[in-house]
Coordinates of N, CA and C and ligand atoms in Angstrom, one line a residue:
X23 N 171.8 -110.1 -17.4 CA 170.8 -110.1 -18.5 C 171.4 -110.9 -19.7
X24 N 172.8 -110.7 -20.1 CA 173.4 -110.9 -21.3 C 173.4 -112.6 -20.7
X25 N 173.4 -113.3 -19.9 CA 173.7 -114.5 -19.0 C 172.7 -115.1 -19.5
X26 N 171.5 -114.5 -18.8 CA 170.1 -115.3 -19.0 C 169.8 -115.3 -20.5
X27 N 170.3 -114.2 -21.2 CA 169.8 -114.7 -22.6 C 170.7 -115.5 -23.4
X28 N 172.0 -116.0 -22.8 CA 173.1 -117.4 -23.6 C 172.4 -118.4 -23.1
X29 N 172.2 -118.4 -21.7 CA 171.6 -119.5 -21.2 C 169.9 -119.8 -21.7
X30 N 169.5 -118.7 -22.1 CA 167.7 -119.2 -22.9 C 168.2 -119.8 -24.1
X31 N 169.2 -119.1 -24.9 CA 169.4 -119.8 -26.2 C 170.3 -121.3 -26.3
X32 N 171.2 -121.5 -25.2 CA 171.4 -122.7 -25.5 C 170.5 -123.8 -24.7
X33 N 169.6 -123.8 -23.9 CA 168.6 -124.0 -23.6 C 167.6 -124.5 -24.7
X34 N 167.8 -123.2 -25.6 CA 166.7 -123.5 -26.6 C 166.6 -124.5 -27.9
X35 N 168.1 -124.0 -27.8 CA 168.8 -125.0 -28.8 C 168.9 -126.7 -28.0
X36 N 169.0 -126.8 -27.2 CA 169.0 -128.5 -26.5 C 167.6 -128.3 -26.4
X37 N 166.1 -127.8 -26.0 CA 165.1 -128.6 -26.2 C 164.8 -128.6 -27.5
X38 N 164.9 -127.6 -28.5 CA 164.8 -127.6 -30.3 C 165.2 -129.3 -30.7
X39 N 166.3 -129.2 -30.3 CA 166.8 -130.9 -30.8 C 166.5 -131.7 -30.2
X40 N 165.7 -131.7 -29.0 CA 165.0 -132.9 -28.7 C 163.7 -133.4 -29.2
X41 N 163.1 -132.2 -30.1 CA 162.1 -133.1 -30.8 C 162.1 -133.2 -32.2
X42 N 161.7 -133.9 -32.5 CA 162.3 -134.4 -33.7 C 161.5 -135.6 -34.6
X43 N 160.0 -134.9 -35.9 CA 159.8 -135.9 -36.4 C 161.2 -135.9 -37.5
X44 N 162.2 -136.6 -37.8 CA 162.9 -137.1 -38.5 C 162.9 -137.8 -39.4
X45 N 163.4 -137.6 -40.8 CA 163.3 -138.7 -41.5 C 163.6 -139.6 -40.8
X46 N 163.1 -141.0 -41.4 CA 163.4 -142.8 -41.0 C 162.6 -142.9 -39.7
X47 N 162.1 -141.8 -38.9 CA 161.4 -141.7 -37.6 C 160.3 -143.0 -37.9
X48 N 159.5 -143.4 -36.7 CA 158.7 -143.9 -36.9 C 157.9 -144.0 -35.7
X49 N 156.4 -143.9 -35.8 CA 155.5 -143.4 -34.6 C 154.1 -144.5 -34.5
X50 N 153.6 -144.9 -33.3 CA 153.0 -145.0 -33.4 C 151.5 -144.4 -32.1
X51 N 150.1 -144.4 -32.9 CA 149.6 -143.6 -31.8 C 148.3 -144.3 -31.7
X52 N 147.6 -144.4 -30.4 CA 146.8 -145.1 -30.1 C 146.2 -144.7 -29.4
X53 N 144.7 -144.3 -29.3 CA 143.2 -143.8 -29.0 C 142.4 -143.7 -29.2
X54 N 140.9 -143.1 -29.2 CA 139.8 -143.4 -29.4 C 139.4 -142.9 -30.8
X55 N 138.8 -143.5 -31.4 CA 138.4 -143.5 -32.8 C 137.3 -143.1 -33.2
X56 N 136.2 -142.2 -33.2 CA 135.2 -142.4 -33.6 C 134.2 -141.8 -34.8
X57 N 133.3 -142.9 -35.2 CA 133.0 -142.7 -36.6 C 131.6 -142.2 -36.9
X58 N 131.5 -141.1 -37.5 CA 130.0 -140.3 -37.6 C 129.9 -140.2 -38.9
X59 N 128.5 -140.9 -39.2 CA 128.0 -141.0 -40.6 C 127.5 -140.0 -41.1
X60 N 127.9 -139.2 -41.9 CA 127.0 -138.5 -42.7 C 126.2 -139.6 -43.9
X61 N 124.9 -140.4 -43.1 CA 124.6 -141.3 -44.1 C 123.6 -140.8 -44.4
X62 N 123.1 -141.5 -45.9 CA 121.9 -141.2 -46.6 C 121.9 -142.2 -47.7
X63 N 120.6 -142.6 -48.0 CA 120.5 -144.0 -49.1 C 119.2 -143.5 -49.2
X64 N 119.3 -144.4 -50.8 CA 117.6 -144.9 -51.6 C 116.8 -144.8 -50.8
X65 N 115.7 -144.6 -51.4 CA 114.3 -144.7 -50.2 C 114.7 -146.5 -50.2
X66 N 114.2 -146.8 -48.9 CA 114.1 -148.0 -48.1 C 112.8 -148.8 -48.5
X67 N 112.8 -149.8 -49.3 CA 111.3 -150.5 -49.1 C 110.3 -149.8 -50.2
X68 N 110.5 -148.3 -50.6 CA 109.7 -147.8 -51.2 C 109.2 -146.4 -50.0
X69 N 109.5 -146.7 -48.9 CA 108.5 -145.7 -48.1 C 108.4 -145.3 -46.7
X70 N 110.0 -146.0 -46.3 CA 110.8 -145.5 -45.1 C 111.9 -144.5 -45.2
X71 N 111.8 -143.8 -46.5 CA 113.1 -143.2 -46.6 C 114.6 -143.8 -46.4
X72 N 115.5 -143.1 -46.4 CA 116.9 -143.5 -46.5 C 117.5 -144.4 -45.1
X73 N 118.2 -144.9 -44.9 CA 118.6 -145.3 -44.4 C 119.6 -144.5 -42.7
X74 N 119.4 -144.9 -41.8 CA 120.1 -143.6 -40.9 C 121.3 -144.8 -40.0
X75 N 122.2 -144.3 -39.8 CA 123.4 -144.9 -39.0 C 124.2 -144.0 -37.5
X76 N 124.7 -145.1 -36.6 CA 124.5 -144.2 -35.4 C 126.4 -144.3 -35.3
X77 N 126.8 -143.0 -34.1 CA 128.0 -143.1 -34.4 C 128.4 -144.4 -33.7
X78 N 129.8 -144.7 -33.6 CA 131.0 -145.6 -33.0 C 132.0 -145.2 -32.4
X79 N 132.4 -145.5 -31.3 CA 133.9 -145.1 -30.8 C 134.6 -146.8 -30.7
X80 N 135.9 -146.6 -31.6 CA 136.7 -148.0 -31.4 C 138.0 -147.3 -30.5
X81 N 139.0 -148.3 -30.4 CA 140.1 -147.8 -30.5 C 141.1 -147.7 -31.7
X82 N 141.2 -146.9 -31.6 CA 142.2 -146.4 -32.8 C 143.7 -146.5 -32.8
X83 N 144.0 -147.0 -33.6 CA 145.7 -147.3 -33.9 C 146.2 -146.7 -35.0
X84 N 147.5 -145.6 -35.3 CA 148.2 -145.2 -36.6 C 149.4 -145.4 -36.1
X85 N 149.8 -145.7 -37.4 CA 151.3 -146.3 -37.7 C 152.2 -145.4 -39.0
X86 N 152.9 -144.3 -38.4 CA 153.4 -143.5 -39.5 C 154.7 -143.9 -39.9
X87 N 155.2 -143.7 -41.1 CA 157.0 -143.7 -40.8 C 157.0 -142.2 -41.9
X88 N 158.2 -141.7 -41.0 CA 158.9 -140.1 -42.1 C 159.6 -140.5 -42.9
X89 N 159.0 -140.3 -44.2 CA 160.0 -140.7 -45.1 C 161.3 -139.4 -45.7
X90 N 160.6 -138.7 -44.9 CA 161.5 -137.1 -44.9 C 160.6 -136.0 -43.6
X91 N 161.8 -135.4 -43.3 CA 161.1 -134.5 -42.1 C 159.9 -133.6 -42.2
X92 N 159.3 -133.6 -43.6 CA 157.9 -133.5 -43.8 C 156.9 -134.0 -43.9
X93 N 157.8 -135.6 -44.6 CA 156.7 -136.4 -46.0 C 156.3 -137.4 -44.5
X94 N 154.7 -138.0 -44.8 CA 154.8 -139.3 -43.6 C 154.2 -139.8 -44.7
X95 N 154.2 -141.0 -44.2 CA 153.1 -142.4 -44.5 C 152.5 -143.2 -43.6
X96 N 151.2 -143.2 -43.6 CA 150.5 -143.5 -42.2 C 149.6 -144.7 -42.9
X97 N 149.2 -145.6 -41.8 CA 148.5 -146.6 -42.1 C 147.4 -146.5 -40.8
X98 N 146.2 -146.6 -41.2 CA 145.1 -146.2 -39.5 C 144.2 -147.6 -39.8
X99 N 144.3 -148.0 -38.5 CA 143.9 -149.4 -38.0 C 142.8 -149.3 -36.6
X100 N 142.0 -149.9 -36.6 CA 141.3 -150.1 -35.5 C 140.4 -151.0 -35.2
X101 N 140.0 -151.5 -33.8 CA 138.7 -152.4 -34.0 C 137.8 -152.1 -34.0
X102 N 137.4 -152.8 -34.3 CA 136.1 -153.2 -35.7 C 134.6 -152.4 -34.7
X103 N 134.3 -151.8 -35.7 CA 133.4 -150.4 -35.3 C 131.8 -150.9 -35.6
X104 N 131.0 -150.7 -35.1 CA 129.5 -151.4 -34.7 C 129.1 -150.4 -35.2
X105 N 127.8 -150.8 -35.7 CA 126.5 -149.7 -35.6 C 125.1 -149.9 -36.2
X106 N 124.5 -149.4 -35.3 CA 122.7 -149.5 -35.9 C 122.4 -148.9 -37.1
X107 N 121.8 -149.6 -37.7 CA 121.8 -149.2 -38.9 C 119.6 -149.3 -38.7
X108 N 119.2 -148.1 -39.2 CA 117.6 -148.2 -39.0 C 116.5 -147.4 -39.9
X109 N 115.2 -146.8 -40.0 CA 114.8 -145.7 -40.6 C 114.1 -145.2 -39.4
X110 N 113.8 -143.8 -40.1 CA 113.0 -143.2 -39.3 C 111.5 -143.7 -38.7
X111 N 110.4 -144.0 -39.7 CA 109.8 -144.1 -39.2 C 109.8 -146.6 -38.2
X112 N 110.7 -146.7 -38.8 CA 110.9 -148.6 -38.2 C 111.8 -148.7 -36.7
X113 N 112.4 -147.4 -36.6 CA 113.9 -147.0 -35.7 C 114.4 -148.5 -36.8
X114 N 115.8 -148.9 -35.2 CA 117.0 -149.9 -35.8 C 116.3 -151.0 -36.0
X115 N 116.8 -151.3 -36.8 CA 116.9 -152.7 -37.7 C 117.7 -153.9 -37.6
X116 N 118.9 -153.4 -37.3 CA 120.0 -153.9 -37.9 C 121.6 -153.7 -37.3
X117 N 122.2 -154.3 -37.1 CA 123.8 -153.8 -36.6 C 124.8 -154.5 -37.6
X118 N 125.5 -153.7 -37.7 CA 126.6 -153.9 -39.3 C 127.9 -153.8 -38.3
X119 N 128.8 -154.4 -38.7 CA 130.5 -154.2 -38.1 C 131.3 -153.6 -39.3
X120 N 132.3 -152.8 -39.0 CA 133.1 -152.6 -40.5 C 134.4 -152.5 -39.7
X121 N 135.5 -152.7 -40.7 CA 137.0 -152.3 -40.5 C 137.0 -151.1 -41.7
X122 N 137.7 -150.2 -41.2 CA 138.1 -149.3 -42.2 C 139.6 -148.6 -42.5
X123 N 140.4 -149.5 -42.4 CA 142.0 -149.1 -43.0 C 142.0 -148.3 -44.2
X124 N 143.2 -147.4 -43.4 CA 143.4 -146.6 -45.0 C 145.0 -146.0 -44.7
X125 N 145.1 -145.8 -45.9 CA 146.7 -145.5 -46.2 C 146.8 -143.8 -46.7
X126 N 147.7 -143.4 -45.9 CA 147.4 -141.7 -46.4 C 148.8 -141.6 -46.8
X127 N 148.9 -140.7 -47.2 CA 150.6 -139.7 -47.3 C 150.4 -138.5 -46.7
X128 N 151.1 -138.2 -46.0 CA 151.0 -136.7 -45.5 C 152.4 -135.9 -45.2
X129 N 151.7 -134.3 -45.3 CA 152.6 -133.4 -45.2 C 152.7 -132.8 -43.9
X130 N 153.5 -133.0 -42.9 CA 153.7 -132.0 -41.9 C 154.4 -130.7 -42.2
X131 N 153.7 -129.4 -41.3 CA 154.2 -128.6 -41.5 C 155.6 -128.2 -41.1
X132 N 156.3 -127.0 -40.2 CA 157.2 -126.8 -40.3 C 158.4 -127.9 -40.0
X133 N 159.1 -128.2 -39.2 CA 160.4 -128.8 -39.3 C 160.8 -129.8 -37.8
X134 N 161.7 -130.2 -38.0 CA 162.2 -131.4 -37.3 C 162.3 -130.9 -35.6
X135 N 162.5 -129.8 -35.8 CA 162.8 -129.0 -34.5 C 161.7 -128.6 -34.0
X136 N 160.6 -128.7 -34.3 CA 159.1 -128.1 -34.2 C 158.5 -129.0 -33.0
X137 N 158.0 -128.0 -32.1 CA 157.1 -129.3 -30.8 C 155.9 -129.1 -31.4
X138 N 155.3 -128.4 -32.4 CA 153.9 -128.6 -33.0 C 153.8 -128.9 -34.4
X139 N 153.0 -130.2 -34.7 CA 153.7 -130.5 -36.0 C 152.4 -130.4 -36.7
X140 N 151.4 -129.3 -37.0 CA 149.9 -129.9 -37.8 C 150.4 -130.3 -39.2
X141 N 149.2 -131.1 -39.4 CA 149.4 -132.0 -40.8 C 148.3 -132.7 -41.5
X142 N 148.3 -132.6 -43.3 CA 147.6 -133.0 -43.9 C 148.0 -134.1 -44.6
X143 N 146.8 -134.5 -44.8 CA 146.6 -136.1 -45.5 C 146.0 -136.6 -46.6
X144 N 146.7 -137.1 -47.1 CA 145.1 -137.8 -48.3 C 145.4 -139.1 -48.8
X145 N 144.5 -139.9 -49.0 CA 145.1 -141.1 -49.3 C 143.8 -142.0 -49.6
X146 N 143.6 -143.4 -49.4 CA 142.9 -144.4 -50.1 C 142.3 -145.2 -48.9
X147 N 140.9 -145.4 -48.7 CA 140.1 -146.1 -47.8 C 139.6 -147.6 -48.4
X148 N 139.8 -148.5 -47.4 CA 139.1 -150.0 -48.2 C 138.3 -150.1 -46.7
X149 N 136.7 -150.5 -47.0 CA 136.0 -150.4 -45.6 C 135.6 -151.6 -46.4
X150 N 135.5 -152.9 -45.2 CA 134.9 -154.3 -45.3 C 133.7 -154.3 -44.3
X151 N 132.6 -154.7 -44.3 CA 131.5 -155.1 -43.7 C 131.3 -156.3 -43.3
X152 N 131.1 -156.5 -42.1 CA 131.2 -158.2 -41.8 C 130.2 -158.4 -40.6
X153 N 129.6 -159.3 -40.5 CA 128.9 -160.2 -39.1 C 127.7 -158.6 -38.9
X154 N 126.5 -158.8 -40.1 CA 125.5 -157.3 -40.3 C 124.9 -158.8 -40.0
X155 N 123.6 -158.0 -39.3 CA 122.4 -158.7 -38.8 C 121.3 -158.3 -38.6
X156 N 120.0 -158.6 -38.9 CA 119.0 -158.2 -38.2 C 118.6 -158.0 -36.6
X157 N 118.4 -157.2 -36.2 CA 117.5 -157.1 -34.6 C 115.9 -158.0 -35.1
X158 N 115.4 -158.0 -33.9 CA 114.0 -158.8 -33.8 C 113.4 -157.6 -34.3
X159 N 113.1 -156.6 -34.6 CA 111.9 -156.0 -35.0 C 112.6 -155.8 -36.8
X160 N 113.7 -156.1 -37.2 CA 113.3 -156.2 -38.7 C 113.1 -157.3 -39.3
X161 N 113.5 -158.4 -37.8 CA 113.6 -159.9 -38.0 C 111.5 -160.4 -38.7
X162 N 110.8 -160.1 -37.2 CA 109.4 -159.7 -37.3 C 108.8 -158.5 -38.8
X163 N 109.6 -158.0 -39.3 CA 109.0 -157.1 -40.5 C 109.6 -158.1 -41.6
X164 N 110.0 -159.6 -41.4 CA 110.2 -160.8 -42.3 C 111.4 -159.8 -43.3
X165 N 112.6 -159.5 -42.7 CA 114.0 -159.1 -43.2 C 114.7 -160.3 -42.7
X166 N 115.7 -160.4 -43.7 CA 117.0 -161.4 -43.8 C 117.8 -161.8 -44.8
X167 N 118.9 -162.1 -44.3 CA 119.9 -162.1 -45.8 C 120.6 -160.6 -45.7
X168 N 120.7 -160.0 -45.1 CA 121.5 -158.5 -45.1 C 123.3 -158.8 -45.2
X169 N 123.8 -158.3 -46.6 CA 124.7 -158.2 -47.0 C 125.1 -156.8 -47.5
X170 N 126.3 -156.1 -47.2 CA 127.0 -155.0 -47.3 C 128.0 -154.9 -48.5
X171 N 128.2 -154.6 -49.5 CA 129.5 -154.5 -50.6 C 130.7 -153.7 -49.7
X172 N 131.2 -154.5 -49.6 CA 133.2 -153.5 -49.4 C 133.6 -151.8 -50.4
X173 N 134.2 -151.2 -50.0 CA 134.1 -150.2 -50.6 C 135.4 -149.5 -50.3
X174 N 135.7 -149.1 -51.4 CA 137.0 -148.4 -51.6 C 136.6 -146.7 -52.2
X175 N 137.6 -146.0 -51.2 CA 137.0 -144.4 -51.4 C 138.4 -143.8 -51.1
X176 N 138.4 -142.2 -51.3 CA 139.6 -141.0 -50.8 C 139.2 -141.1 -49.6
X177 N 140.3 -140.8 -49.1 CA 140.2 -140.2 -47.4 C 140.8 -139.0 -47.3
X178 N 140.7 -137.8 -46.7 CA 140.9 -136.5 -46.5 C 141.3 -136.7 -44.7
X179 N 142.7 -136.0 -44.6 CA 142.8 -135.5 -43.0 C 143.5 -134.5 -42.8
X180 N 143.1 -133.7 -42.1 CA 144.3 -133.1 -41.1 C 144.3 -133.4 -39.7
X181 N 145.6 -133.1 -38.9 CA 145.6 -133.4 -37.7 C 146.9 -132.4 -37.0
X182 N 147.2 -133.1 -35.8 CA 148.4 -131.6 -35.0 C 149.0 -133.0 -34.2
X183 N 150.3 -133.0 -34.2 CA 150.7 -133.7 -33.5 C 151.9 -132.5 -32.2
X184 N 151.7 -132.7 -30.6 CA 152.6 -132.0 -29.9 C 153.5 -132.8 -29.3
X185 N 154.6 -132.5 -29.3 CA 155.6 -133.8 -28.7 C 155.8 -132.9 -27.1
X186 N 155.5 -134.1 -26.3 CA 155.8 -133.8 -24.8 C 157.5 -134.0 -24.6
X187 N 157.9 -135.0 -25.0 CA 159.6 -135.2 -24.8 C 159.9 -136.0 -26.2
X188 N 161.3 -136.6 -26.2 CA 161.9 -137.5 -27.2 C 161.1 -138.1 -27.6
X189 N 160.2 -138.8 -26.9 CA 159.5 -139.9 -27.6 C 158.0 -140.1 -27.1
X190 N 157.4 -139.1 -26.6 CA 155.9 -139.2 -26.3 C 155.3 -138.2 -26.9
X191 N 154.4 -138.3 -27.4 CA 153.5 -137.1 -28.0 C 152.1 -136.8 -27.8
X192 N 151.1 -136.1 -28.0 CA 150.0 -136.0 -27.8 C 149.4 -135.6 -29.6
X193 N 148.2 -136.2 -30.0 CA 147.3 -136.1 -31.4 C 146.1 -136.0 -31.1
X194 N 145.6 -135.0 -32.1 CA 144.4 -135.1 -32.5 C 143.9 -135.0 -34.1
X195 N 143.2 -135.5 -34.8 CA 143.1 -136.1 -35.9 C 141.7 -135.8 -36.6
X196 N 141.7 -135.4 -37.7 CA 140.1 -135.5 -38.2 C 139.9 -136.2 -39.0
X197 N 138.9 -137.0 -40.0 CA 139.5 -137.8 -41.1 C 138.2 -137.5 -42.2
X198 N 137.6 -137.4 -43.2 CA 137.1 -137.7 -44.1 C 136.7 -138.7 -44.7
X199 N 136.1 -139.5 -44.8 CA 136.0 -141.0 -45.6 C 135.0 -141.4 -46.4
X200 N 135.2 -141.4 -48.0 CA 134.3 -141.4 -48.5 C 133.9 -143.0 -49.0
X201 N 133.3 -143.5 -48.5 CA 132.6 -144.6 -47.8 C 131.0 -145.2 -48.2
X202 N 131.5 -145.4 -49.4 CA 129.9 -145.9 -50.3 C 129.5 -147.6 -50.5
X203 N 128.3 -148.3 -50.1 CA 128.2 -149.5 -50.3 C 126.7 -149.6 -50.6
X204 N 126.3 -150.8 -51.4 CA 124.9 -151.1 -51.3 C 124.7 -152.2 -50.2
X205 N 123.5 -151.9 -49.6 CA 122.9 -152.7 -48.5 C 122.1 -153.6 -49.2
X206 N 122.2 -154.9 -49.0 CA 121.7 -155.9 -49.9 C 120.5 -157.0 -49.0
X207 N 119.1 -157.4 -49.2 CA 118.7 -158.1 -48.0 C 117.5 -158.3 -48.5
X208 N 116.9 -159.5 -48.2 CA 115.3 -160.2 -48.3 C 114.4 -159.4 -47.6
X209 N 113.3 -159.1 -48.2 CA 112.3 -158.3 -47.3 C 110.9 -159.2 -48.2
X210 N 110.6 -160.6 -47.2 CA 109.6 -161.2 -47.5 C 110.1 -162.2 -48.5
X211 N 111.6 -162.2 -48.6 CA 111.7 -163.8 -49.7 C 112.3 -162.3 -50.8
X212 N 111.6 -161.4 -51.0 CA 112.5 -160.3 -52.4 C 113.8 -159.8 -52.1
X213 N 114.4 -159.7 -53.1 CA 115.7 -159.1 -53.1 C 115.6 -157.8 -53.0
X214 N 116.5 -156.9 -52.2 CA 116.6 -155.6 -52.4 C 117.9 -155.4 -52.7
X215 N 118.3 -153.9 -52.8 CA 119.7 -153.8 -53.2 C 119.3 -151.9 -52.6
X216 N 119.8 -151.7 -51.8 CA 119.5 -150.0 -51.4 C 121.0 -149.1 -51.1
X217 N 121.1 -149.0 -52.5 CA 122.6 -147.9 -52.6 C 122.6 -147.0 -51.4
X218 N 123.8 -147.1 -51.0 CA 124.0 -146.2 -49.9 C 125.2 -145.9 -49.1
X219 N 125.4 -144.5 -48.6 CA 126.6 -143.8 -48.6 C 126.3 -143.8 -46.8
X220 N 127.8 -144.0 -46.3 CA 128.0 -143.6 -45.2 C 129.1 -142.0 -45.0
X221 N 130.1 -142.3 -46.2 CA 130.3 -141.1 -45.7 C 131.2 -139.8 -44.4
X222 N 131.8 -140.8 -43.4 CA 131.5 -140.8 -42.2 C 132.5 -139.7 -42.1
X223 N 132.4 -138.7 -41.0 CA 133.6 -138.0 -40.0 C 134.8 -138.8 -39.1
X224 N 136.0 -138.7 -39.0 CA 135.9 -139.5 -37.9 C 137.0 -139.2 -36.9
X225 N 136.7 -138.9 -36.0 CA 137.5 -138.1 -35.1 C 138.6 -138.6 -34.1
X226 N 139.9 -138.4 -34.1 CA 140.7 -139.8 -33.5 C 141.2 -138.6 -32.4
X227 N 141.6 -139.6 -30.7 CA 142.1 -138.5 -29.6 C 143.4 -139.3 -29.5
X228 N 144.6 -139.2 -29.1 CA 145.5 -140.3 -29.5 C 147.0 -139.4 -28.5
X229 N 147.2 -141.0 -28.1 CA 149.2 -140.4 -27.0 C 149.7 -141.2 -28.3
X230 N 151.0 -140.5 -28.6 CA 151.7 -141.4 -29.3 C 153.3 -141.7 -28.9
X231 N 153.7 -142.7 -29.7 CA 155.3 -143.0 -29.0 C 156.1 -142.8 -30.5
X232 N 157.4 -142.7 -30.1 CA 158.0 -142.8 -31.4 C 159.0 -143.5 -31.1
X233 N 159.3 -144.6 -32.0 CA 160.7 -145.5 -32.0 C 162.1 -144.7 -32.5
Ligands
NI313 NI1 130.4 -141.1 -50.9

């Protein structure tokens, strides 16, 4: 008995030190990304109501480094995320692309020795809009010219990182993004301008490696 419990603790003690977010560590994790709007805008036109948006799954990329066996700094990257953009009573309209990078700082919880690391975040979103277009039925409702403002917002996360060995891990991630632009576009030759928030959830599943 006295045997098995030297041998559980030094045991314990050699897998303890095998995991290890570490200062100077640095990780990267890569999986599916996906982005859910909590959107809502100006009435549309005067009399379609707000504006509705559908989710996205990209791939998702984060790049952390420990700047201490707590502190990270993460940078979240991925390709470029699609989506219908429509009203209720018109459906879609429209497909918009965005990148949405952002830079967080985060706190992991307990310690270097830890195989479960959950962790919070907060930090700064820049979301660019690029290659937005009409579909043929807002093309036929004489729309064109659809342009998106770039937008800079907080980001809110938590997430749990589990380390499988030295350098493989398993993530899951939630993100917050507060994510506001005006939709800008000709309806018949007039200018519109329809403030509007996306807002989004966004849920990342992710293996990671650590250098
Ligand atoms: Ni907002």
């Amino acid at each position: 008995m006295k045997k098995l419990a030297v041998a559980a603790l030094v045991l314990g003690s050699l897998s303890g030190g095998a995991y290890a977010h570490d200062a100077g560590e640095f990780f990267i994790r890569a999986g599916t990304a996906t982005v859910r709007p909590s959107a809502g805008s100006d009435n549309v036109l005067g009399s379609l109501g707000g504006f509705k948006v559908d989710n996205n799954t990209q791939l998702g990329l984060n790049f952390t480094y420990m700047a201490t066996e707590n502190i990270g700094i993460e940078l979240l990257a991925a390709t470029p995320f699609r989506h219908k953009v429509g009203t209720g009573p018109t459906g879609d309209l429209a497909t918009v692309h965005h990148l949405p990078p952002a830079l967080m700082a985060q706190w992991y919880f307990g310690d270097a020795s830890s195989k479960v690391r959950p962790y919070i975040g907060a930090g700064i979103n820049y979301t660019t809009f690029f290659d937005n277009s009409f579909n043929d039925t807002g093309k036929a409702a004489g729309l064109t010219d659809l342009k998106l403002d770039d937008s800079w917002g907080a980001v809110g996360q938590v997430g749990l990182d589990y380390l499988i060995d030295r350098n493989w891990l398993i993530n899951m991630s939630v993100w917050y993004m507060d994510i506001d632009t005006n939709v800008k576009f000709k309806a018949n030759g007039v200018q519109q301008n329809v403030s509007t928030r996306l807002d989004p959830w966004a849920f990342m599943f992710a293996v990671g490696y650590r250098f």
